[in-house]
Short mmCIF file of C-alpha atoms in Angstrom, two decimals:
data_model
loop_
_atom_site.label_atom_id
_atom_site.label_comp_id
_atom_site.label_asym_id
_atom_site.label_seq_id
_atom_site.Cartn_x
_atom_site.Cartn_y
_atom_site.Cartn_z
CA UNK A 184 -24.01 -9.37 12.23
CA UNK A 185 -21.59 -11.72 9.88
CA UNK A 186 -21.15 -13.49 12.98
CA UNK A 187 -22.82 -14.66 16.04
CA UNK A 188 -20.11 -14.27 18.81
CA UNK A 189 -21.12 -17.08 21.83
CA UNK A 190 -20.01 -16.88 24.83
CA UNK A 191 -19.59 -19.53 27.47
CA UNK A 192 -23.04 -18.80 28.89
CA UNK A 193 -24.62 -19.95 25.37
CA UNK A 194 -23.83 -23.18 25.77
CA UNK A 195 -25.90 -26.33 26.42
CA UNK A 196 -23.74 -28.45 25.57
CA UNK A 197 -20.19 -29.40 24.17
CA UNK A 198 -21.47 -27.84 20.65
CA UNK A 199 -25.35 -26.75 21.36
CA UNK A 200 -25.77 -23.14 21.78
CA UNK A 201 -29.04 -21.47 22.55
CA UNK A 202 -29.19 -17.77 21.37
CA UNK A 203 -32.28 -15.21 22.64
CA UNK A 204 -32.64 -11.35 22.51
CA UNK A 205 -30.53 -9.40 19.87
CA UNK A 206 -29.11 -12.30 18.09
CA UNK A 207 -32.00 -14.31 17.84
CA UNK A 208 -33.79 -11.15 16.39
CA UNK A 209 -30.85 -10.80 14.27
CA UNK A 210 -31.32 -14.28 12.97
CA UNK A 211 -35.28 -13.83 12.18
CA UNK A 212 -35.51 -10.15 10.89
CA UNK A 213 -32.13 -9.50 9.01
CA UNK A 214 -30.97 -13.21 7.81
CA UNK A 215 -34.44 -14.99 8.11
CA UNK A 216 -32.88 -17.79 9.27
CA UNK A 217 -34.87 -21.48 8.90
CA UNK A 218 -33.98 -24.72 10.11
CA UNK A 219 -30.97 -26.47 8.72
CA UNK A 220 -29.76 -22.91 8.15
CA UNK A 221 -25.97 -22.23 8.74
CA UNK A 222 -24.89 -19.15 10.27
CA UNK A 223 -21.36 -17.99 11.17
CA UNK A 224 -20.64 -18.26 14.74
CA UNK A 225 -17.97 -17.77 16.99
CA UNK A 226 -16.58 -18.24 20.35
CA UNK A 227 -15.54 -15.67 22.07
CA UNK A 228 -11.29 -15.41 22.37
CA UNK A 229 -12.05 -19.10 20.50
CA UNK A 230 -12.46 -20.16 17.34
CA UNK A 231 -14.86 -19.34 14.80
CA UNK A 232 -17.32 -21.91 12.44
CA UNK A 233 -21.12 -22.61 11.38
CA UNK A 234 -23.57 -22.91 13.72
CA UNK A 235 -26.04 -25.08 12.07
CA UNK A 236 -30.54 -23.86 12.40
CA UNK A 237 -31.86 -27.16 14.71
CA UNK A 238 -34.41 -25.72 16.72
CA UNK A 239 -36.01 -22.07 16.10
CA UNK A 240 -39.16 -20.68 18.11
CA UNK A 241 -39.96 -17.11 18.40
CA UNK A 242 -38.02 -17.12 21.60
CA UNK A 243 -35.24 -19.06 21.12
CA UNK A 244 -32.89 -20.90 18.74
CA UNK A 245 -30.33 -23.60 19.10
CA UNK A 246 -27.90 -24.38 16.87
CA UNK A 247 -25.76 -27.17 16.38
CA UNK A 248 -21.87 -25.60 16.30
CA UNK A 249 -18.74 -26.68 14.29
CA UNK A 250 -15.83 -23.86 15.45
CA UNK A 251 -12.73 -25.29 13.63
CA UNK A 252 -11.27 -22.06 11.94
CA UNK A 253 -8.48 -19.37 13.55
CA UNK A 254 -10.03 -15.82 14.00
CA UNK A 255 -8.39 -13.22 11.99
CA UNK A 256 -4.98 -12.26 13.56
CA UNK A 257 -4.66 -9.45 16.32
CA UNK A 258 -2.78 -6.18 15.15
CA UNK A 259 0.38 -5.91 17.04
CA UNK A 260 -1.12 -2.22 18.35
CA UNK A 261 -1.77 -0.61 21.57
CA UNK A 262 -3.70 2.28 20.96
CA UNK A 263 -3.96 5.19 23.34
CA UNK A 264 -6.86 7.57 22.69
CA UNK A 265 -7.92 10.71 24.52
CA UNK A 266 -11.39 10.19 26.00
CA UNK A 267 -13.36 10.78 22.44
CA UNK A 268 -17.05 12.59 22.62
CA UNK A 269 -19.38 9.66 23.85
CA UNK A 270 -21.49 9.43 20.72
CA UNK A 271 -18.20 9.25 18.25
CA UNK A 272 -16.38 6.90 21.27
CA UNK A 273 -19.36 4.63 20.65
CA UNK A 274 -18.67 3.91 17.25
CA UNK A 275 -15.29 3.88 17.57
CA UNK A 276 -15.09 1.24 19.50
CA UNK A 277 -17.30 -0.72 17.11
CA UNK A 278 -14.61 -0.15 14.87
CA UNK A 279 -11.24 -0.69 17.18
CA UNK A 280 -12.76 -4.11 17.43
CA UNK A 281 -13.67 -4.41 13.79
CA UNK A 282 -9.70 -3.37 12.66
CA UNK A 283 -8.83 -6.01 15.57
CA UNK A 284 -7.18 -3.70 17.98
CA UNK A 285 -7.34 -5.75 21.31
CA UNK A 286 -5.61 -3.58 23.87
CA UNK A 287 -7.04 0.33 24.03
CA UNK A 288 -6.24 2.55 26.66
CA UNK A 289 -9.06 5.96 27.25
CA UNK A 290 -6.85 8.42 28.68
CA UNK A 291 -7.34 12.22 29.70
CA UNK A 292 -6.31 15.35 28.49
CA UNK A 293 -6.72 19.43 29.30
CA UNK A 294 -9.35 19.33 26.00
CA UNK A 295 -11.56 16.39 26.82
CA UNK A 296 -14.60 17.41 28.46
CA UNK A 297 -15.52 16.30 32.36
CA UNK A 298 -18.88 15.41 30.95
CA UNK A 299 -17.71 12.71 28.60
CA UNK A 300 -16.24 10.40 31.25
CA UNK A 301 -19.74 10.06 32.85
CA UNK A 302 -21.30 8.13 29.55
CA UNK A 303 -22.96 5.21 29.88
CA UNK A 304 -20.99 4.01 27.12
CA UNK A 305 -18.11 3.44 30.17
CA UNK A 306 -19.98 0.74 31.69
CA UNK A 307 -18.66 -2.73 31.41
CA UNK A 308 -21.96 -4.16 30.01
CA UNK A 309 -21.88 -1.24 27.14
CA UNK A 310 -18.45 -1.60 26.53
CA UNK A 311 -19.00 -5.43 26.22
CA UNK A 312 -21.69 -4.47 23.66
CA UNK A 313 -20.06 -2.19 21.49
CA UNK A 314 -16.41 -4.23 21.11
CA UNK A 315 -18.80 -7.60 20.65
CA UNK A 316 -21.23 -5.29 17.66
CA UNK A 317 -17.37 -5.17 16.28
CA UNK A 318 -15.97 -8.47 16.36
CA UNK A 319 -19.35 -9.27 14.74
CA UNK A 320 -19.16 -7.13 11.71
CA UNK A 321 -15.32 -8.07 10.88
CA UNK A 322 -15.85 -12.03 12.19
CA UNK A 323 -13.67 -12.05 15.04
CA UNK A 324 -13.55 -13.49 18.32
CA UNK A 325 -10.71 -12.04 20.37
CA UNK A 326 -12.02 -10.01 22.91
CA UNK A 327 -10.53 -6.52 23.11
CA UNK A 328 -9.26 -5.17 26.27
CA UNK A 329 -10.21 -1.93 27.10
CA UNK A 330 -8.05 0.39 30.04
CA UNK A 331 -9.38 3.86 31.41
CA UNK A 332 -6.83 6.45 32.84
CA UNK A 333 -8.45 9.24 33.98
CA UNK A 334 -5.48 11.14 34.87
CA UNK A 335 -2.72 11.94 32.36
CA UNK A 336 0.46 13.32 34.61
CA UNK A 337 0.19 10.30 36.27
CA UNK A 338 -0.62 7.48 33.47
CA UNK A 339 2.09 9.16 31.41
CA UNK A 340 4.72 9.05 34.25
CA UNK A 341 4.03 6.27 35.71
CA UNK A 342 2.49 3.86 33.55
CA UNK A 343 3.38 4.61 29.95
CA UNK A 344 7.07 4.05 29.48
CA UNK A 345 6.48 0.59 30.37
CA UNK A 346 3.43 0.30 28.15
CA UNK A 347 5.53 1.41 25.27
CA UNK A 348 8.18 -0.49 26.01
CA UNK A 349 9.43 -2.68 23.15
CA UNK A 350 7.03 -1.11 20.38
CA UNK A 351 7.20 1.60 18.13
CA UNK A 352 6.12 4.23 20.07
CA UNK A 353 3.99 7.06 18.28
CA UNK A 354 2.08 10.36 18.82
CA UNK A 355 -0.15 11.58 15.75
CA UNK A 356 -0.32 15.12 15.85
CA UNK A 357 -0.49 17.93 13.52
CA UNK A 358 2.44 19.61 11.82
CA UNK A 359 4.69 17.38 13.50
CA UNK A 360 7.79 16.92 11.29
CA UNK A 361 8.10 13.35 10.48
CA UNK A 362 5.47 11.28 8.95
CA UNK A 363 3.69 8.33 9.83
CA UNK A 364 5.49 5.16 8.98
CA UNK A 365 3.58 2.95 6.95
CA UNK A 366 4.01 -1.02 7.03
CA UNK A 367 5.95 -1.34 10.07
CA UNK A 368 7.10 -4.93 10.95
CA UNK A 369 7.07 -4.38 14.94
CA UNK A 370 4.74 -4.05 17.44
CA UNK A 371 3.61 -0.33 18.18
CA UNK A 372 1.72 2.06 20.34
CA UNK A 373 -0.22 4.65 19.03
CA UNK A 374 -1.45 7.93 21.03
CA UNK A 375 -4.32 9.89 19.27
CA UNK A 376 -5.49 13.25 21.10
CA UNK A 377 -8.67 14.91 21.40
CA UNK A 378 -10.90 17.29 19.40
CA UNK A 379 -8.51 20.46 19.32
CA UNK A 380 -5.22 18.07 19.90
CA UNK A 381 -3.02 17.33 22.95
CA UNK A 382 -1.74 20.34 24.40
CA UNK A 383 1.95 21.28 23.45
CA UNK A 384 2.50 20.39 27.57
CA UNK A 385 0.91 16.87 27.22
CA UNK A 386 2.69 16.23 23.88
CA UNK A 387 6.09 17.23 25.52
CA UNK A 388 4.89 14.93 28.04
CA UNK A 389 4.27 11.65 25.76
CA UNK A 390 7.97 12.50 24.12
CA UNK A 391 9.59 12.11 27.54
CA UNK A 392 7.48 8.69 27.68
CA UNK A 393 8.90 7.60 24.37
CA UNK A 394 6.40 8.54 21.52
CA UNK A 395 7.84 10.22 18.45
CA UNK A 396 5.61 12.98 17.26
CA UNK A 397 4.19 11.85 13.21
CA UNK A 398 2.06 13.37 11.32
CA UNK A 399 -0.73 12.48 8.75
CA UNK A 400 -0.42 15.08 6.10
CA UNK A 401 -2.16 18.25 5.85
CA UNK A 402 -5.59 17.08 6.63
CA UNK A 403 -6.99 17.00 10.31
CA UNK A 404 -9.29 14.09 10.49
CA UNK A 405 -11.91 13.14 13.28
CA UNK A 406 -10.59 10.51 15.52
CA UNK A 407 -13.27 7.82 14.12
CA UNK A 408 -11.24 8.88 10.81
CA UNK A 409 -7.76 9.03 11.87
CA UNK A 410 -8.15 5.31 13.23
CA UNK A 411 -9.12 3.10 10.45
CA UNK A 412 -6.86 6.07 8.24
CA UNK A 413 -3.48 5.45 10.58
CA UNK A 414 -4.05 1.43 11.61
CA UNK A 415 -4.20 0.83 7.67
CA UNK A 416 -1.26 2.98 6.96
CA UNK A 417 0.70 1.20 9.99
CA UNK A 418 -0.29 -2.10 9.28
CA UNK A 419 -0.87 -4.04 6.07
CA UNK A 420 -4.37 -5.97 6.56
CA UNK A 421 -3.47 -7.71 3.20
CA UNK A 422 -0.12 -9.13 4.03
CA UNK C 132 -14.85 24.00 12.77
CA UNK C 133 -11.32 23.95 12.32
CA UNK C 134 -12.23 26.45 9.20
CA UNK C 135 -15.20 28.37 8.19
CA UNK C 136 -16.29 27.88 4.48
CA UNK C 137 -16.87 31.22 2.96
CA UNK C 138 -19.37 31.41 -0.09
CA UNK C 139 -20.14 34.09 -2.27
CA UNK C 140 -22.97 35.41 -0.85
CA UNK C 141 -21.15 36.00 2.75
CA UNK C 142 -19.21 38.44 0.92
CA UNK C 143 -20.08 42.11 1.12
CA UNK C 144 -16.72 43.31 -0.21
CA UNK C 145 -13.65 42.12 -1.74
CA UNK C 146 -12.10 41.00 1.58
CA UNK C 147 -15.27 41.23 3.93
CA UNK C 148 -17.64 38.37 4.72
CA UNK C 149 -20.63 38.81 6.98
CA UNK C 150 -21.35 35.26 9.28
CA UNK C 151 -25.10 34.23 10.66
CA UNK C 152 -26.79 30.78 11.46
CA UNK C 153 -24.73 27.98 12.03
CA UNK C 154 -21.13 29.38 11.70
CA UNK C 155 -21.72 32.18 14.02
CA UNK C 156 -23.09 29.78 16.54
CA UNK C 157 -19.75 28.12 16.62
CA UNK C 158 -17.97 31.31 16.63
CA UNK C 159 -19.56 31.92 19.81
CA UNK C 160 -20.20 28.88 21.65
CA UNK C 161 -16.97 26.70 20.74
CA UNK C 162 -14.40 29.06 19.60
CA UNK C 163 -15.21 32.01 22.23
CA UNK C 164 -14.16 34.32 19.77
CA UNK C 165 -13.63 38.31 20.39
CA UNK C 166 -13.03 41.26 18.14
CA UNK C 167 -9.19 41.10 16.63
CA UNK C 168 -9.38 37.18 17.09
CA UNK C 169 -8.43 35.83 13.91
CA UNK C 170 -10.15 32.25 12.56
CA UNK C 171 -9.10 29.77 10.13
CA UNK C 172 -11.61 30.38 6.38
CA UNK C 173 -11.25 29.67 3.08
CA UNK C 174 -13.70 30.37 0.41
CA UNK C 175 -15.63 27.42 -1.34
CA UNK C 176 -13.34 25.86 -4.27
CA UNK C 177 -10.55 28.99 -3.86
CA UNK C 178 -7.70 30.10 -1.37
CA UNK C 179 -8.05 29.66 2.66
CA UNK C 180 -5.89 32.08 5.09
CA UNK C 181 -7.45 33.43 7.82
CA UNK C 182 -10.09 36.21 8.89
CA UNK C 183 -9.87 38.93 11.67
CA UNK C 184 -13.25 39.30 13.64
CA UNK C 185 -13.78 43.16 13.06
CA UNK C 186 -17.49 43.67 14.26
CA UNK C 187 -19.33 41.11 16.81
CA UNK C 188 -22.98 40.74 17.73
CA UNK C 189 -25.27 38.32 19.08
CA UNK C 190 -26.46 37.77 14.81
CA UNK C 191 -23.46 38.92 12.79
CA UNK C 192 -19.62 38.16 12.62
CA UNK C 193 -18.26 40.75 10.36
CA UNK C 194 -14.66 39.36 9.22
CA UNK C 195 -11.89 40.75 7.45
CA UNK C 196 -10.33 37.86 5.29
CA UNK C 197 -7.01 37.29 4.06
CA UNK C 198 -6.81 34.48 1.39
CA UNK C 199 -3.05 33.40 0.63
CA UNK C 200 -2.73 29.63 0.88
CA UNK C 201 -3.81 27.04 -1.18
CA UNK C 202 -5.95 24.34 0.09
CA UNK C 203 -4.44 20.65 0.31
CA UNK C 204 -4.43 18.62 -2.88
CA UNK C 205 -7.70 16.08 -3.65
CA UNK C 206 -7.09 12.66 -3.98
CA UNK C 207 -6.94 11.27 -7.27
CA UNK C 208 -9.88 9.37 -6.69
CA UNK C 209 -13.51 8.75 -8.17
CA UNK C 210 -15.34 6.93 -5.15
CA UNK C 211 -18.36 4.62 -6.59
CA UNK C 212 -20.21 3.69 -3.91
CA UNK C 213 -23.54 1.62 -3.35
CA UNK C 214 -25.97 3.64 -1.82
CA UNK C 215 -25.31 3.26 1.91
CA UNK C 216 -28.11 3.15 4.74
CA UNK C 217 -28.87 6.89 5.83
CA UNK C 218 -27.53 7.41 8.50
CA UNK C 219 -24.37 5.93 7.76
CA UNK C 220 -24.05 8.08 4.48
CA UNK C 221 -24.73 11.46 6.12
CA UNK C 222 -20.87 10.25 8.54
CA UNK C 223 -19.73 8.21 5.29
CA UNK C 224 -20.32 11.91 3.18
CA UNK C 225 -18.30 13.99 5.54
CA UNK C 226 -15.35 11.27 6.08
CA UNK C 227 -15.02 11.73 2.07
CA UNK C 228 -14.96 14.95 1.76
CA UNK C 229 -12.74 15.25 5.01
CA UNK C 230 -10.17 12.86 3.19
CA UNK C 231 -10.24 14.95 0.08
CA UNK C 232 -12.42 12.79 -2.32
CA UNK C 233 -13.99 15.18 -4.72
CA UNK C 234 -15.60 12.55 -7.28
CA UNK C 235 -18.50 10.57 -5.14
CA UNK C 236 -20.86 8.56 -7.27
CA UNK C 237 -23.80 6.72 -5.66
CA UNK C 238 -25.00 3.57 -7.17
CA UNK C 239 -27.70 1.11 -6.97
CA UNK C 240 -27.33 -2.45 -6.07
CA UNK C 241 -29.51 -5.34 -5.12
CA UNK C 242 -29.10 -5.53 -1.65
CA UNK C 243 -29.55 -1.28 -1.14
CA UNK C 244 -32.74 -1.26 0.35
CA UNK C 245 -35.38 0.94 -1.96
CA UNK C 246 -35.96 3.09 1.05
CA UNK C 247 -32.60 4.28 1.00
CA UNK C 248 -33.24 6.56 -1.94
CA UNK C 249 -35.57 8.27 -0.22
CA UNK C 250 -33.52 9.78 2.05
CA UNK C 251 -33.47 13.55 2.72
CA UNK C 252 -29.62 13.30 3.08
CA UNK C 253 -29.74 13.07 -0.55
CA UNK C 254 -31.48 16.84 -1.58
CA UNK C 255 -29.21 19.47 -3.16
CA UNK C 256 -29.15 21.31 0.30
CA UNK C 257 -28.17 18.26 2.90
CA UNK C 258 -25.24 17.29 0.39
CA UNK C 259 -23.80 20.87 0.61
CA UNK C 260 -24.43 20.99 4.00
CA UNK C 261 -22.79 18.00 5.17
CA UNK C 262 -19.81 18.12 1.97
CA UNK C 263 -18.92 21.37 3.95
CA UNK C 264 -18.93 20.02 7.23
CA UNK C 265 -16.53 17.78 6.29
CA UNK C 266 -13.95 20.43 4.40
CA UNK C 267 -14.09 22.59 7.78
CA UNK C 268 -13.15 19.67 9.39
CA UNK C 269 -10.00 18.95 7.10
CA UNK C 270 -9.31 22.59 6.00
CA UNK C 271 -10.13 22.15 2.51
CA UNK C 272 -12.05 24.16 0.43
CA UNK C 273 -12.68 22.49 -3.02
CA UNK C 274 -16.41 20.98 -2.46
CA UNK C 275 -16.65 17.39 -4.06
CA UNK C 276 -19.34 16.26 -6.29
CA UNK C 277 -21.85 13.75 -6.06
CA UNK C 278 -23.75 11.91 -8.45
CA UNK C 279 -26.86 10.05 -8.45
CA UNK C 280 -27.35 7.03 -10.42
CA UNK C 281 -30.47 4.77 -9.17
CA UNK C 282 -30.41 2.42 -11.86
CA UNK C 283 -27.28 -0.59 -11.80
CA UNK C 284 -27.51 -2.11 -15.14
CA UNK C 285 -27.65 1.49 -17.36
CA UNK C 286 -24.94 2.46 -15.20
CA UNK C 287 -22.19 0.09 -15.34
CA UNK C 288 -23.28 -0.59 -19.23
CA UNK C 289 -22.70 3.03 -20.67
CA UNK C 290 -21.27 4.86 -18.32
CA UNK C 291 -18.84 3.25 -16.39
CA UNK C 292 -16.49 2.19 -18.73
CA UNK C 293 -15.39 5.75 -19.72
CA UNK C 294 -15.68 7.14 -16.53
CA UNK C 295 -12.84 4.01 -16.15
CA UNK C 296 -10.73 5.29 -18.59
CA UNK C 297 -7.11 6.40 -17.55
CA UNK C 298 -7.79 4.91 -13.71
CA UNK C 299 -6.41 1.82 -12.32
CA UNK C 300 -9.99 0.89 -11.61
CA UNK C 301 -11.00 -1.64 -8.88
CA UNK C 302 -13.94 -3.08 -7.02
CA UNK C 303 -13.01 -3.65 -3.08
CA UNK C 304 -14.88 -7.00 -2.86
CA UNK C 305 -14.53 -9.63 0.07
CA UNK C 306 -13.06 -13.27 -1.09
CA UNK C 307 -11.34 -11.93 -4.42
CA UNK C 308 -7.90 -12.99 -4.95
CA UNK C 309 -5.80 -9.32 -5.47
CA UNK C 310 -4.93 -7.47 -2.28
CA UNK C 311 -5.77 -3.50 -2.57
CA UNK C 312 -2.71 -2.36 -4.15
CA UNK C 313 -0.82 0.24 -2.20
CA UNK C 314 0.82 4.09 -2.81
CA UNK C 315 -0.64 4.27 -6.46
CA UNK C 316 1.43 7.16 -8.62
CA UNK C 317 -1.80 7.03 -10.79
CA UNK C 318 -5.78 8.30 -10.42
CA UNK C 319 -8.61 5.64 -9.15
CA UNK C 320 -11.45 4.80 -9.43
CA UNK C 321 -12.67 2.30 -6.53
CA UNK C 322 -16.18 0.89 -6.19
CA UNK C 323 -17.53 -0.45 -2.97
CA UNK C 324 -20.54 -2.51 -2.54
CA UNK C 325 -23.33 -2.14 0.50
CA UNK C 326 -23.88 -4.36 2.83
CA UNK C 327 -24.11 -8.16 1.94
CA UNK C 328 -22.08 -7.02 -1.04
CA UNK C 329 -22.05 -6.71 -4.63
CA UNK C 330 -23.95 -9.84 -5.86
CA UNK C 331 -21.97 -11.82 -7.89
CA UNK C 332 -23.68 -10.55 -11.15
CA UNK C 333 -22.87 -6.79 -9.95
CA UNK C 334 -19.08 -7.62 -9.86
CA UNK C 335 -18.95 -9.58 -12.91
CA UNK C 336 -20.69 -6.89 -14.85
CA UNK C 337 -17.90 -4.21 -13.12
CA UNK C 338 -15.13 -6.57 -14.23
CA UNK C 339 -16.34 -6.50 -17.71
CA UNK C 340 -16.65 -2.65 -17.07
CA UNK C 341 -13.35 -2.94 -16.53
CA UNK C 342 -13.06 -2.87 -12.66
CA UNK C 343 -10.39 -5.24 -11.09
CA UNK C 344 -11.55 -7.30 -7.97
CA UNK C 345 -9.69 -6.86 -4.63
CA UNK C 346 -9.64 -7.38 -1.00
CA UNK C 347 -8.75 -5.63 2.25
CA UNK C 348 -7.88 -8.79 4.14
CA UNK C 349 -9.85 -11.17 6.50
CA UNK C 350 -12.04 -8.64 7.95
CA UNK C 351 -15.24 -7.48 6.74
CA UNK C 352 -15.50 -3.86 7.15
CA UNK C 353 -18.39 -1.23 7.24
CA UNK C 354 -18.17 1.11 4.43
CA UNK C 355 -17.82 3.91 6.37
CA UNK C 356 -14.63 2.20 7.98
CA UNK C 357 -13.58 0.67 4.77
CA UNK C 358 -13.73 4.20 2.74
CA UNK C 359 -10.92 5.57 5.21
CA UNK C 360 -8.82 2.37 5.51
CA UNK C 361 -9.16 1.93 1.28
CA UNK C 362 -7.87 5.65 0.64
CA UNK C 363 -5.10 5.54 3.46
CA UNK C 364 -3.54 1.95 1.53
CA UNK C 365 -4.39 3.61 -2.17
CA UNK C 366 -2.58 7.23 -1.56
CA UNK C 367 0.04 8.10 0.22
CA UNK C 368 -1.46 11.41 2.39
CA UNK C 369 1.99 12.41 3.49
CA UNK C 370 4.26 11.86 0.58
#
């Protein structure tokens, strides 16, 4: 936790917070906070500060909060993943929200399994969870937004040429001709298939839609992998 | 599975391996296999191709293997890493030797937790293990090496500095001034500190190693993130 993310229902004041359960633990156990502490804290889709150690009890603390610094910027990304297996989705989540992707879409496709849209990990409160465990770790406060589309003919008919509209508009799949661009200086939208790859239907399908087919060398990487692996080649994190 | 590592003792003839345990499992319950179905193998640090499934039974896949293609190059790369938490290393092992790092050294630092040693992820047979899993992912076959060195100071004193030698050699560390160069044409070696980071004795005593400081950007990444996003900006996979 390199940040405390509050959100509107942590406040007791114009800057007072009062934080219980998993960051209050956090504070005690991992950072063994005491009073006049400072921790970073941030508000979520706000800005980010110190929160300064005023009150601590075993049950609560409150902190006195200064949020006067910009969170990191967004990456200019919408990133379009087929349904990943729900213990890999869970961390990748975690770290869409750590690379500060804000706008993922969960779509279907013939190789994702029936089973994996029934996780828990699809609730709102879990998905709140995971993208705030995220922000946390990389000290950010934009809240990602996170679309499900459990149908692909008619997301990818319907919906997507719009979506990509504007962007550079990408599939990664393997032994496609024409590799990923690196460093682009536009918006884009990335599609990413499932274990075993889109289907040569479905990637016909996202060409009609707009996406250009790239590859990422010889290598075929998980998708928790191929994210962090194609958003840094994309995007320069440094620039 | 997208390949089956073939070691020496699976073969029982020049071109004939005989499959049990763990990859037979997957040749029945994932990949459905019959007799005549051919699957992607490669034998450990030689050629891959492919193997025809000649003889099938609820214990044994008898294959016969055709070995003709090379496996994809390895990285350039000698990965220093502070020991990570356990469970974290076993997915931070794979993702290396999925990427095609073949020089992983494990270090001590302040802030890796003693207990962390003590992990059974660590023993001769969990490294294979999991180094393999990672190369079927990827369809490689040359198995990386690790190396174990529990003491910082001894390290970084008489060792580092020639394992240094002939590498642009950097330490990915948050707040330093040098962004993480970009498309080297030259071998690495990159260190990467655990959580909390290198303290700022460890990184002065890997600049005098001769280690250059860099960052990634604003956002603070977990190592198992930052290993992909590091080797994607340092080599070019598809050039």
């Amino acid at each position: 936790m390199n940040l405390a993310l509050l959100f509107d229902e942590d406040f007791t004041g114009a800057d007072r917070v009062v934080l219980r359960g998993r960051r209050l633990a956090h504070l005690h156990s991992v950072l063994k906070v005491k009073t006049g502490d400072l921790v970073p804290v941030g508000r979520v889709n706000g800005a980010m500060g110190t929160g300064e150690v005023i009150r601590l009890t075993d049950t609560e603390a409150e902190l006195s909060v200064s949020l006067t610094q910009s969170p990191p910027p967004p990456l200019p990304l919408t990133l379009i993943l087929a349904m990943p297996r729900p213990k890999m989705f869970r961390r990748v989540l975690q770290t869409c929200a750590s690379l500060g992707v804000k706008d993922l879409w969960l779509i279907n496709s013939y190789k994702v399994e029936k089973s994996f849209w029934q996780t828990p990990w699809l609730s709102e409160q879990n998905l709140l969870e995971n993208l705030t465990l995220g922000l946390e770790q990389a000290r950010d406060t934009r809240m990602p937004q996170v679309t499900i589309r459990k149908l692909f003919k008619p997301f990818v008919e319907d919906e997507l040429p719009a979506l990509l509209a504007g962007k550079k508009a990408l599939v990664a799949h393997p032994g496609t001709a024409v590799p990923c661009p690196t460093h682009l200086t536009e918006p884009a939208a990335l599609c990413i298939g499932p274990e075993g790859g889109f289907t040569p239907y479905e990637v016909g399908k996202l060409e009609d839609a707009g996406c250009q087919g790239v590859h990422l060398g010889q290598r075929i990487l998980r998708v928790e992998t191929a994210v962090p692996v194609l958003v840094s080649r994309l995007f320069d994190a440094c620039g």
